[in-house]
Amino acid sequence: DDDDEEEEEDVYQRWILLPMVNDTSLQSSDLGGKLSNGLNRVRTLQSKLSSSSNENGDVVFLGMDSPELPLHEISHALQISSQKAHLCPANDGGYGMLCVPSHAPCPTIFEHVQWSTHLTAVSQLKALTDCGVEVSLGKLMFDIDEMEDVRGLAGRLCNVRNGVLDGDERMEDVRGLAGRLCNVRNGVLDGDER
């Protein structure tokens, strides 16, 4: 529907992309501190950019290890974010996306979360609801942590390469990536620590 496309386009035009951290290690017991610092940093920037309001905007944390996160999931999260948080759980118990509404208290929403475990998404959900933040759950995602996860991604992308998206010119880069990852799945990199 044209109205939905225009609304999505409007949401995308208001995005500010800001890397959360400079270091390479996000597997840490202090991930809550890093997310809290990132949220405070973004909220400070938002208040500087929006002199007409003292209210913070909504913030989306995207997992760098979740390459299959669909844009419509991000758009949906931002469309409902004035009322509630939106969490996309990952297949390993973590999560690949968290949209935090402006009324979510920082750092409390990241306290007592069990980081890097099979209970990360559940404990994040509990931390949010304990703070009175309503949460909607999004699509289950696959994140990429191990070589087997890369092989799984390769298999899913090979299905794309094998005709699912024929006729869509915009997907040429995805097909190229799928071809390279099919080589991974087919053993080209087996035994290669890289």
Short mmCIF file of N, CA and C in Angstrom, two decimals:
data_model
loop_
_atom_site.label_atom_id
_atom_site.label_comp_id
_atom_site.label_asym_id
_atom_site.label_seq_id
_atom_site.Cartn_x
_atom_site.Cartn_y
_atom_site.Cartn_z
N ASP A 1 0.83 -1.18 0.00
CA ASP A 1 0.00 0.00 0.00
C ASP A 1 0.89 1.25 0.00
N ASP A 2 0.53 2.26 -0.80
CA ASP A 2 1.35 3.47 -0.96
C ASP A 2 1.50 4.25 0.33
N ASP A 3 0.43 4.30 1.16
CA ASP A 3 0.51 5.03 2.43
C ASP A 3 1.54 4.39 3.37
N ASP A 4 1.58 3.06 3.41
CA ASP A 4 2.55 2.36 4.26
C ASP A 4 3.97 2.64 3.78
N GLU A 5 4.18 2.63 2.46
CA GLU A 5 5.51 2.90 1.91
C GLU A 5 5.96 4.32 2.23
N GLU A 6 5.05 5.30 2.13
CA GLU A 6 5.39 6.68 2.46
C GLU A 6 5.72 6.82 3.93
N GLU A 7 4.97 6.14 4.79
CA GLU A 7 5.23 6.20 6.23
C GLU A 7 6.59 5.58 6.56
N GLU A 8 6.91 4.43 5.94
CA GLU A 8 8.21 3.81 6.14
C GLU A 8 9.32 4.73 5.66
N GLU A 9 9.15 5.35 4.50
CA GLU A 9 10.16 6.24 3.97
C GLU A 9 10.39 7.42 4.92
N ASP A 10 9.31 7.96 5.50
CA ASP A 10 9.44 9.06 6.45
C ASP A 10 10.22 8.61 7.67
N VAL A 11 9.97 7.41 8.16
CA VAL A 11 10.70 6.89 9.32
C VAL A 11 12.18 6.79 8.99
N TYR A 12 12.52 6.24 7.82
CA TYR A 12 13.92 6.06 7.45
C TYR A 12 14.64 7.40 7.31
N GLN A 13 13.98 8.44 6.88
CA GLN A 13 14.63 9.74 6.68
C GLN A 13 15.00 10.39 8.01
N ARG A 14 14.44 9.94 9.11
CA ARG A 14 14.74 10.53 10.41
C ARG A 14 15.81 9.75 11.17
N TRP A 15 16.40 8.77 10.57
CA TRP A 15 17.40 7.96 11.24
C TRP A 15 18.71 8.70 11.38
N ILE A 16 19.37 8.46 12.48
CA ILE A 16 20.75 8.89 12.69
C ILE A 16 21.51 7.62 13.04
N LEU A 17 22.50 7.28 12.24
CA LEU A 17 23.29 6.09 12.50
C LEU A 17 24.50 6.49 13.33
N LEU A 18 24.64 5.87 14.48
CA LEU A 18 25.71 6.22 15.40
C LEU A 18 26.30 4.93 15.96
N PRO A 19 27.56 4.63 15.63
CA PRO A 19 28.17 3.43 16.20
C PRO A 19 28.16 3.49 17.72
N MET A 20 27.83 2.37 18.33
CA MET A 20 27.69 2.35 19.78
C MET A 20 29.04 2.36 20.48
N VAL A 21 29.98 1.61 19.96
CA VAL A 21 31.28 1.48 20.64
C VAL A 21 32.40 1.50 19.62
N ASN A 22 33.57 1.79 20.10
CA ASN A 22 34.75 1.79 19.23
C ASN A 22 35.56 0.51 19.35
N ASP A 23 35.43 -0.20 20.47
CA ASP A 23 36.24 -1.39 20.64
C ASP A 23 35.62 -2.59 19.95
N THR A 24 36.36 -3.67 19.90
CA THR A 24 35.92 -4.83 19.14
C THR A 24 35.22 -5.87 20.00
N SER A 25 35.27 -5.75 21.31
CA SER A 25 34.70 -6.78 22.16
C SER A 25 33.35 -6.38 22.71
N LEU A 26 32.29 -6.99 22.20
CA LEU A 26 30.96 -6.77 22.76
C LEU A 26 30.52 -7.97 23.59
N GLN A 27 31.33 -9.00 23.63
CA GLN A 27 31.00 -10.15 24.48
C GLN A 27 31.62 -9.86 25.84
N SER A 28 30.80 -9.27 26.68
CA SER A 28 31.31 -8.77 27.94
C SER A 28 30.22 -8.81 28.98
N SER A 29 30.62 -9.00 30.23
CA SER A 29 29.64 -8.92 31.32
C SER A 29 29.19 -7.48 31.50
N ASP A 30 29.91 -6.54 30.90
CA ASP A 30 29.55 -5.13 31.01
C ASP A 30 28.81 -4.63 29.76
N LEU A 31 28.21 -5.54 29.02
CA LEU A 31 27.46 -5.12 27.84
C LEU A 31 26.33 -4.18 28.23
N GLY A 32 25.72 -4.39 29.38
CA GLY A 32 24.68 -3.49 29.86
C GLY A 32 25.20 -2.08 30.03
N GLY A 33 26.41 -1.94 30.54
CA GLY A 33 27.04 -0.63 30.68
C GLY A 33 27.29 0.02 29.33
N LYS A 34 27.71 -0.80 28.36
CA LYS A 34 27.96 -0.27 27.01
C LYS A 34 26.65 0.19 26.36
N LEU A 35 25.59 -0.62 26.52
CA LEU A 35 24.30 -0.23 25.96
C LEU A 35 23.76 1.02 26.64
N SER A 36 23.93 1.09 27.95
CA SER A 36 23.49 2.26 28.71
C SER A 36 24.24 3.51 28.25
N ASN A 37 25.56 3.39 28.11
CA ASN A 37 26.35 4.53 27.63
C ASN A 37 25.93 4.93 26.23
N GLY A 38 25.67 3.93 25.37
CA GLY A 38 25.22 4.23 24.01
C GLY A 38 23.88 4.94 24.01
N LEU A 39 22.96 4.49 24.86
CA LEU A 39 21.65 5.12 24.94
C LEU A 39 21.77 6.56 25.43
N ASN A 40 22.58 6.78 26.46
CA ASN A 40 22.78 8.15 26.95
C ASN A 40 23.41 9.04 25.90
N ARG A 41 24.37 8.50 25.16
CA ARG A 41 25.04 9.26 24.10
C ARG A 41 24.05 9.69 23.01
N VAL A 42 23.20 8.75 22.60
CA VAL A 42 22.22 9.07 21.56
C VAL A 42 21.20 10.07 22.07
N ARG A 43 20.74 9.87 23.29
CA ARG A 43 19.75 10.80 23.85
C ARG A 43 20.33 12.22 23.98
N THR A 44 21.60 12.33 24.32
CA THR A 44 22.25 13.64 24.38
C THR A 44 22.28 14.27 22.99
N LEU A 45 22.66 13.49 22.00
CA LEU A 45 22.69 13.99 20.62
C LEU A 45 21.29 14.39 20.16
N GLN A 46 20.30 13.58 20.48
CA GLN A 46 18.92 13.90 20.08
C GLN A 46 18.46 15.22 20.69
N SER A 47 18.80 15.45 21.95
CA SER A 47 18.36 16.69 22.58
C SER A 47 19.06 17.90 21.98
N LYS A 48 20.31 17.74 21.52
CA LYS A 48 21.01 18.84 20.86
C LYS A 48 20.40 19.14 19.49
N LEU A 49 19.99 18.08 18.78
CA LEU A 49 19.44 18.24 17.44
C LEU A 49 18.00 18.73 17.45
N SER A 50 17.29 18.49 18.54
CA SER A 50 15.89 18.86 18.62
C SER A 50 15.69 19.90 19.70
N SER A 51 15.97 21.14 19.37
CA SER A 51 15.88 22.20 20.36
C SER A 51 14.43 22.52 20.72
N SER A 52 13.48 22.05 19.91
CA SER A 52 12.07 22.37 20.17
C SER A 52 11.45 21.48 21.25
N SER A 53 12.18 20.45 21.70
CA SER A 53 11.60 19.53 22.68
C SER A 53 12.66 19.07 23.65
N ASN A 54 12.27 18.87 24.87
CA ASN A 54 13.17 18.29 25.87
C ASN A 54 13.05 16.77 25.91
N GLU A 55 12.11 16.22 25.17
CA GLU A 55 11.85 14.79 25.20
C GLU A 55 12.88 14.04 24.37
N ASN A 56 13.34 12.90 24.91
CA ASN A 56 14.24 12.03 24.16
C ASN A 56 13.45 11.31 23.08
N GLY A 57 14.13 10.91 22.04
CA GLY A 57 13.51 10.11 21.01
C GLY A 57 13.71 8.64 21.30
N ASP A 58 13.19 7.84 20.42
CA ASP A 58 13.31 6.40 20.53
C ASP A 58 14.63 5.98 19.91
N VAL A 59 15.22 4.92 20.44
CA VAL A 59 16.53 4.47 20.01
C VAL A 59 16.45 2.99 19.65
N VAL A 60 17.09 2.62 18.55
CA VAL A 60 17.13 1.22 18.12
C VAL A 60 18.57 0.73 18.20
N PHE A 61 18.76 -0.38 18.90
CA PHE A 61 20.05 -1.06 18.93
C PHE A 61 19.96 -2.22 17.96
N LEU A 62 20.86 -2.25 16.99
CA LEU A 62 20.90 -3.32 15.99
C LEU A 62 22.14 -4.17 16.22
N GLY A 63 21.96 -5.47 16.27
CA GLY A 63 23.10 -6.37 16.43
C GLY A 63 23.90 -6.47 15.15
N MET A 64 25.18 -6.24 15.25
CA MET A 64 26.04 -6.35 14.07
C MET A 64 26.10 -7.78 13.56
N ASP A 65 25.75 -8.72 14.40
CA ASP A 65 25.81 -10.13 14.02
C ASP A 65 24.46 -10.68 13.57
N SER A 66 23.56 -9.78 13.15
CA SER A 66 22.22 -10.18 12.70
C SER A 66 21.95 -9.62 11.30
N PRO A 67 22.62 -10.17 10.28
CA PRO A 67 22.53 -9.58 8.94
C PRO A 67 21.19 -9.78 8.23
N GLU A 68 20.34 -10.64 8.77
CA GLU A 68 19.07 -10.91 8.10
C GLU A 68 17.91 -10.10 8.66
N LEU A 69 18.19 -9.12 9.49
CA LEU A 69 17.13 -8.30 10.08
C LEU A 69 16.44 -7.51 8.98
N PRO A 70 15.14 -7.75 8.76
CA PRO A 70 14.45 -7.04 7.68
C PRO A 70 14.14 -5.58 8.06
N LEU A 71 14.23 -4.71 7.09
CA LEU A 71 13.94 -3.29 7.33
C LEU A 71 12.53 -3.07 7.86
N HIS A 72 11.58 -3.86 7.40
CA HIS A 72 10.21 -3.67 7.88
C HIS A 72 10.10 -3.94 9.37
N GLU A 73 10.96 -4.79 9.93
CA GLU A 73 10.96 -5.04 11.37
C GLU A 73 11.44 -3.80 12.12
N ILE A 74 12.47 -3.13 11.59
CA ILE A 74 12.97 -1.89 12.19
C ILE A 74 11.91 -0.81 12.09
N SER A 75 11.30 -0.69 10.93
CA SER A 75 10.27 0.31 10.70
C SER A 75 9.09 0.10 11.66
N HIS A 76 8.66 -1.14 11.80
CA HIS A 76 7.56 -1.45 12.72
C HIS A 76 7.92 -1.06 14.14
N ALA A 77 9.13 -1.39 14.55
CA ALA A 77 9.58 -1.04 15.90
C ALA A 77 9.52 0.45 16.13
N LEU A 78 9.95 1.23 15.17
CA LEU A 78 9.92 2.68 15.32
C LEU A 78 8.50 3.23 15.29
N GLN A 79 7.63 2.59 14.54
CA GLN A 79 6.24 3.07 14.46
C GLN A 79 5.49 2.86 15.78
N ILE A 80 5.84 1.84 16.55
CA ILE A 80 5.15 1.58 17.81
C ILE A 80 5.94 2.08 19.01
N SER A 81 7.12 2.63 18.78
CA SER A 81 8.05 2.92 19.87
C SER A 81 7.60 4.02 20.82
N SER A 82 6.63 4.81 20.46
CA SER A 82 6.18 5.82 21.42
C SER A 82 5.41 5.17 22.57
N GLN A 83 4.89 3.97 22.34
CA GLN A 83 4.14 3.27 23.38
C GLN A 83 4.93 2.17 24.07
N LYS A 84 5.81 1.49 23.33
CA LYS A 84 6.43 0.29 23.89
C LYS A 84 7.79 0.01 23.26
N ALA A 85 8.54 -0.85 23.93
CA ALA A 85 9.80 -1.35 23.38
C ALA A 85 9.49 -2.48 22.41
N HIS A 86 10.45 -2.80 21.56
CA HIS A 86 10.29 -3.90 20.60
C HIS A 86 11.58 -4.70 20.62
N LEU A 87 11.47 -6.00 20.83
CA LEU A 87 12.63 -6.87 20.96
C LEU A 87 12.53 -8.01 19.96
N CYS A 88 13.58 -8.23 19.18
CA CYS A 88 13.64 -9.37 18.27
C CYS A 88 14.61 -10.39 18.85
N PRO A 89 14.08 -11.49 19.39
CA PRO A 89 14.96 -12.50 19.98
C PRO A 89 15.76 -13.24 18.92
N ALA A 90 16.92 -13.73 19.33
CA ALA A 90 17.77 -14.52 18.44
C ALA A 90 17.64 -16.00 18.80
N ASN A 91 17.95 -16.84 17.86
CA ASN A 91 17.79 -18.29 18.04
C ASN A 91 18.68 -18.86 19.14
N ASP A 92 19.72 -18.14 19.55
CA ASP A 92 20.62 -18.64 20.59
C ASP A 92 20.28 -18.11 21.98
N GLY A 93 19.16 -17.38 22.10
CA GLY A 93 18.76 -16.86 23.40
C GLY A 93 19.06 -15.39 23.61
N GLY A 94 19.85 -14.82 22.73
CA GLY A 94 20.14 -13.39 22.79
C GLY A 94 19.08 -12.61 22.04
N TYR A 95 19.45 -11.44 21.57
CA TYR A 95 18.54 -10.69 20.71
C TYR A 95 19.33 -9.92 19.68
N GLY A 96 18.69 -9.66 18.55
CA GLY A 96 19.36 -8.98 17.44
C GLY A 96 18.94 -7.54 17.28
N MET A 97 17.82 -7.17 17.89
CA MET A 97 17.37 -5.79 17.82
C MET A 97 16.57 -5.47 19.07
N LEU A 98 16.80 -4.25 19.57
CA LEU A 98 16.01 -3.73 20.68
C LEU A 98 15.70 -2.27 20.37
N CYS A 99 14.43 -1.94 20.30
CA CYS A 99 13.99 -0.56 20.13
C CYS A 99 13.52 -0.08 21.51
N VAL A 100 14.14 0.99 21.98
CA VAL A 100 13.88 1.50 23.31
C VAL A 100 13.07 2.80 23.19
N PRO A 101 11.89 2.85 23.82
CA PRO A 101 11.10 4.08 23.74
C PRO A 101 11.71 5.18 24.61
N SER A 102 11.31 6.39 24.34
CA SER A 102 11.89 7.55 25.03
C SER A 102 11.64 7.53 26.53
N HIS A 103 10.57 6.88 26.97
CA HIS A 103 10.25 6.87 28.40
C HIS A 103 10.96 5.75 29.18
N ALA A 104 11.75 4.93 28.50
CA ALA A 104 12.45 3.84 29.19
C ALA A 104 13.60 4.41 30.02
N PRO A 105 13.64 4.06 31.30
CA PRO A 105 14.68 4.63 32.17
C PRO A 105 16.05 3.98 31.96
N CYS A 106 17.02 4.82 31.80
CA CYS A 106 18.39 4.35 31.61
C CYS A 106 19.17 4.69 32.88
N PRO A 107 19.95 3.84 33.43
CA PRO A 107 20.44 2.55 32.96
C PRO A 107 19.62 1.35 33.44
N THR A 108 18.53 1.60 34.17
CA THR A 108 17.78 0.54 34.82
C THR A 108 17.34 -0.56 33.86
N ILE A 109 17.01 -0.22 32.62
CA ILE A 109 16.52 -1.23 31.68
C ILE A 109 17.59 -2.24 31.27
N PHE A 110 18.85 -1.95 31.58
CA PHE A 110 19.93 -2.88 31.23
C PHE A 110 20.51 -3.58 32.46
N GLU A 111 19.97 -3.29 33.63
CA GLU A 111 20.48 -3.91 34.85
C GLU A 111 19.88 -5.31 35.02
N HIS A 112 20.66 -6.20 35.57
CA HIS A 112 20.25 -7.59 35.87
C HIS A 112 19.95 -8.41 34.63
N VAL A 113 20.45 -7.99 33.47
CA VAL A 113 20.32 -8.80 32.25
C VAL A 113 21.48 -9.80 32.24
N GLN A 114 21.18 -11.03 31.92
CA GLN A 114 22.20 -12.08 31.85
C GLN A 114 22.81 -12.08 30.45
N TRP A 115 23.94 -11.40 30.30
CA TRP A 115 24.55 -11.21 28.98
C TRP A 115 25.26 -12.47 28.50
N SER A 116 25.22 -12.67 27.20
CA SER A 116 25.93 -13.76 26.52
C SER A 116 25.52 -15.14 27.05
N THR A 117 24.23 -15.30 27.32
CA THR A 117 23.70 -16.60 27.74
C THR A 117 22.44 -16.90 26.92
N HIS A 118 21.90 -18.07 27.11
CA HIS A 118 20.66 -18.45 26.44
C HIS A 118 19.45 -17.72 27.05
N LEU A 119 19.67 -16.96 28.12
CA LEU A 119 18.59 -16.22 28.78
C LEU A 119 18.68 -14.71 28.59
N THR A 120 19.52 -14.26 27.69
CA THR A 120 19.71 -12.82 27.52
C THR A 120 18.41 -12.13 27.11
N ALA A 121 17.73 -12.63 26.09
CA ALA A 121 16.49 -11.97 25.63
C ALA A 121 15.42 -12.00 26.71
N VAL A 122 15.27 -13.12 27.39
CA VAL A 122 14.26 -13.25 28.45
C VAL A 122 14.57 -12.30 29.60
N SER A 123 15.83 -12.23 30.01
CA SER A 123 16.17 -11.34 31.12
C SER A 123 16.08 -9.87 30.70
N GLN A 124 16.34 -9.56 29.43
CA GLN A 124 16.14 -8.18 28.95
C GLN A 124 14.66 -7.82 28.96
N LEU A 125 13.84 -8.75 28.53
CA LEU A 125 12.39 -8.56 28.56
C LEU A 125 11.92 -8.30 30.00
N LYS A 126 12.42 -9.08 30.94
CA LYS A 126 12.06 -8.90 32.35
C LYS A 126 12.54 -7.53 32.86
N ALA A 127 13.75 -7.14 32.52
CA ALA A 127 14.26 -5.84 32.98
C ALA A 127 13.38 -4.70 32.46
N LEU A 128 12.95 -4.80 31.23
CA LEU A 128 12.08 -3.76 30.66
C LEU A 128 10.73 -3.73 31.36
N THR A 129 10.11 -4.89 31.49
CA THR A 129 8.78 -4.92 32.11
C THR A 129 8.84 -4.55 33.59
N ASP A 130 9.93 -4.90 34.28
CA ASP A 130 10.10 -4.49 35.68
C ASP A 130 10.15 -2.97 35.81
N CYS A 131 10.58 -2.29 34.74
CA CYS A 131 10.63 -0.82 34.74
C CYS A 131 9.32 -0.21 34.24
N GLY A 132 8.33 -1.05 33.99
CA GLY A 132 7.04 -0.55 33.53
C GLY A 132 6.99 -0.26 32.04
N VAL A 133 7.96 -0.78 31.29
CA VAL A 133 7.99 -0.59 29.85
C VAL A 133 7.33 -1.79 29.18
N GLU A 134 6.25 -1.54 28.46
CA GLU A 134 5.58 -2.61 27.72
C GLU A 134 6.47 -3.02 26.56
N VAL A 135 6.45 -4.31 26.21
CA VAL A 135 7.34 -4.83 25.17
C VAL A 135 6.55 -5.66 24.17
N SER A 136 6.82 -5.43 22.89
CA SER A 136 6.31 -6.33 21.85
C SER A 136 7.48 -7.15 21.34
N LEU A 137 7.18 -8.38 20.94
CA LEU A 137 8.22 -9.27 20.42
C LEU A 137 8.13 -9.33 18.91
N GLY A 138 9.28 -9.24 18.29
CA GLY A 138 9.36 -9.30 16.83
C GLY A 138 9.77 -10.68 16.36
N LYS A 139 10.18 -10.71 15.14
CA LYS A 139 10.57 -11.94 14.46
C LYS A 139 11.80 -12.57 15.11
N LEU A 140 11.77 -13.91 15.24
CA LEU A 140 12.94 -14.65 15.70
C LEU A 140 14.04 -14.52 14.66
N MET A 141 15.22 -14.22 15.10
CA MET A 141 16.34 -13.97 14.19
C MET A 141 17.45 -14.99 14.39
N PHE A 142 18.30 -15.07 13.39
CA PHE A 142 19.51 -15.88 13.47
C PHE A 142 20.68 -14.91 13.56
N ASP A 143 21.49 -15.06 14.61
CA ASP A 143 22.69 -14.24 14.64
C ASP A 143 23.89 -15.10 14.29
N ILE A 144 24.98 -14.46 14.00
CA ILE A 144 26.17 -15.14 13.49
C ILE A 144 27.27 -15.03 14.54
N ASP A 145 27.48 -16.12 15.28
CA ASP A 145 28.51 -16.15 16.30
C ASP A 145 29.59 -17.19 16.02
N GLU A 146 29.21 -18.28 15.39
CA GLU A 146 30.10 -19.41 15.16
C GLU A 146 30.14 -19.75 13.68
N MET A 147 31.11 -20.57 13.28
CA MET A 147 31.23 -20.97 11.88
C MET A 147 29.96 -21.69 11.40
N GLU A 148 29.34 -22.46 12.27
CA GLU A 148 28.11 -23.15 11.89
C GLU A 148 26.99 -22.16 11.57
N ASP A 149 27.00 -21.02 12.27
CA ASP A 149 26.02 -19.96 11.98
C ASP A 149 26.25 -19.38 10.58
N VAL A 150 27.53 -19.24 10.18
CA VAL A 150 27.86 -18.76 8.84
C VAL A 150 27.36 -19.76 7.80
N ARG A 151 27.54 -21.04 8.08
CA ARG A 151 27.06 -22.07 7.16
C ARG A 151 25.53 -22.02 7.03
N GLY A 152 24.83 -21.79 8.14
CA GLY A 152 23.38 -21.67 8.10
C GLY A 152 22.95 -20.46 7.27
N LEU A 153 23.63 -19.33 7.48
CA LEU A 153 23.35 -18.13 6.67
C LEU A 153 23.61 -18.43 5.19
N ALA A 154 24.70 -19.12 4.92
CA ALA A 154 25.02 -19.47 3.53
C ALA A 154 23.91 -20.31 2.91
N GLY A 155 23.40 -21.26 3.66
CA GLY A 155 22.31 -22.10 3.14
C GLY A 155 21.07 -21.28 2.83
N ARG A 156 20.73 -20.36 3.73
CA ARG A 156 19.55 -19.52 3.49
C ARG A 156 19.77 -18.60 2.29
N LEU A 157 20.99 -18.07 2.17
CA LEU A 157 21.28 -17.19 1.03
C LEU A 157 21.40 -17.97 -0.27
N CYS A 158 21.83 -19.23 -0.20
CA CYS A 158 21.86 -20.05 -1.42
C CYS A 158 20.47 -20.23 -1.98
N ASN A 159 19.48 -20.33 -1.11
CA ASN A 159 18.10 -20.41 -1.58
C ASN A 159 17.72 -19.13 -2.32
N VAL A 160 18.21 -18.00 -1.85
CA VAL A 160 17.99 -16.72 -2.55
C VAL A 160 18.65 -16.77 -3.91
N ARG A 161 19.89 -17.22 -3.94
CA ARG A 161 20.66 -17.26 -5.18
C ARG A 161 20.03 -18.21 -6.19
N ASN A 162 19.39 -19.25 -5.71
CA ASN A 162 18.84 -20.27 -6.60
C ASN A 162 17.45 -19.96 -7.09
N GLY A 163 17.09 -18.69 -7.15
CA GLY A 163 15.88 -18.34 -7.85
C GLY A 163 14.78 -17.67 -7.09
N VAL A 164 14.87 -17.62 -5.78
CA VAL A 164 13.78 -17.02 -5.02
C VAL A 164 13.58 -15.56 -5.42
N LEU A 165 14.66 -14.87 -5.73
CA LEU A 165 14.58 -13.44 -6.03
C LEU A 165 14.85 -13.12 -7.50
N ASP A 166 14.70 -14.10 -8.40
CA ASP A 166 14.94 -13.83 -9.82
C ASP A 166 14.11 -12.65 -10.29
N GLY A 167 14.72 -11.80 -11.11
CA GLY A 167 14.03 -10.65 -11.67
C GLY A 167 14.16 -9.39 -10.83
N ASP A 168 14.72 -9.49 -9.65
CA ASP A 168 14.90 -8.33 -8.80
C ASP A 168 16.34 -7.84 -8.95
N GLU A 169 16.53 -6.79 -9.73
CA GLU A 169 17.88 -6.29 -10.03
C GLU A 169 18.61 -5.80 -8.78
N ARG A 170 17.87 -5.34 -7.79
CA ARG A 170 18.50 -4.80 -6.58
C ARG A 170 19.19 -5.87 -5.78
N MET A 171 18.92 -7.10 -6.05
CA MET A 171 19.45 -8.19 -5.23
C MET A 171 20.75 -8.77 -5.79
N GLU A 172 21.34 -8.15 -6.78
CA GLU A 172 22.57 -8.68 -7.38
C GLU A 172 23.69 -8.82 -6.35
N ASP A 173 23.84 -7.83 -5.47
CA ASP A 173 24.86 -7.92 -4.44
C ASP A 173 24.58 -9.06 -3.47
N VAL A 174 23.31 -9.27 -3.14
CA VAL A 174 22.94 -10.37 -2.24
C VAL A 174 23.27 -11.69 -2.91
N ARG A 175 22.99 -11.80 -4.21
CA ARG A 175 23.31 -13.04 -4.92
C ARG A 175 24.81 -13.30 -4.93
N GLY A 176 25.62 -12.23 -5.09
CA GLY A 176 27.08 -12.38 -5.07
C GLY A 176 27.56 -12.86 -3.71
N LEU A 177 27.03 -12.25 -2.67
CA LEU A 177 27.37 -12.67 -1.31
C LEU A 177 26.92 -14.10 -1.09
N ALA A 178 25.74 -14.43 -1.56
CA ALA A 178 25.23 -15.79 -1.41
C ALA A 178 26.17 -16.79 -2.08
N GLY A 179 26.66 -16.45 -3.25
CA GLY A 179 27.59 -17.35 -3.94
C GLY A 179 28.86 -17.57 -3.14
N ARG A 180 29.40 -16.48 -2.60
CA ARG A 180 30.61 -16.61 -1.79
C ARG A 180 30.35 -17.44 -0.53
N LEU A 181 29.20 -17.21 0.10
CA LEU A 181 28.88 -17.96 1.31
C LEU A 181 28.54 -19.41 1.00
N CYS A 182 28.03 -19.69 -0.22
CA CYS A 182 27.79 -21.08 -0.60
C CYS A 182 29.11 -21.84 -0.63
N ASN A 183 30.18 -21.16 -1.03
CA ASN A 183 31.49 -21.79 -1.00
C ASN A 183 31.88 -22.16 0.44
N VAL A 184 31.54 -21.30 1.39
CA VAL A 184 31.79 -21.60 2.79
C VAL A 184 31.00 -22.84 3.19
N ARG A 185 29.72 -22.86 2.84
CA ARG A 185 28.87 -23.98 3.21
C ARG A 185 29.37 -25.27 2.57
N ASN A 186 29.90 -25.18 1.37
CA ASN A 186 30.34 -26.36 0.64
C ASN A 186 31.76 -26.81 0.99
N GLY A 187 32.34 -26.17 2.01
CA GLY A 187 33.60 -26.67 2.52
C GLY A 187 34.85 -25.98 2.06
N VAL A 188 34.72 -24.93 1.25
CA VAL A 188 35.91 -24.25 0.77
C VAL A 188 36.75 -23.75 1.94
N LEU A 189 36.10 -23.32 3.00
CA LEU A 189 36.83 -22.80 4.15
C LEU A 189 36.88 -23.77 5.32
N ASP A 190 36.45 -25.02 5.11
CA ASP A 190 36.54 -25.99 6.20
C ASP A 190 37.98 -26.10 6.69
N GLY A 191 38.14 -26.05 7.98
CA GLY A 191 39.47 -26.16 8.56
C GLY A 191 40.23 -24.84 8.56
N ASP A 192 39.70 -23.81 7.93
CA ASP A 192 40.35 -22.51 7.88
C ASP A 192 39.86 -21.71 9.09
N GLU A 193 40.75 -21.37 9.98
CA GLU A 193 40.38 -20.67 11.20
C GLU A 193 39.82 -19.28 10.93
N ARG A 194 40.11 -18.71 9.75
CA ARG A 194 39.60 -17.37 9.44
C ARG A 194 38.13 -17.46 9.27
#
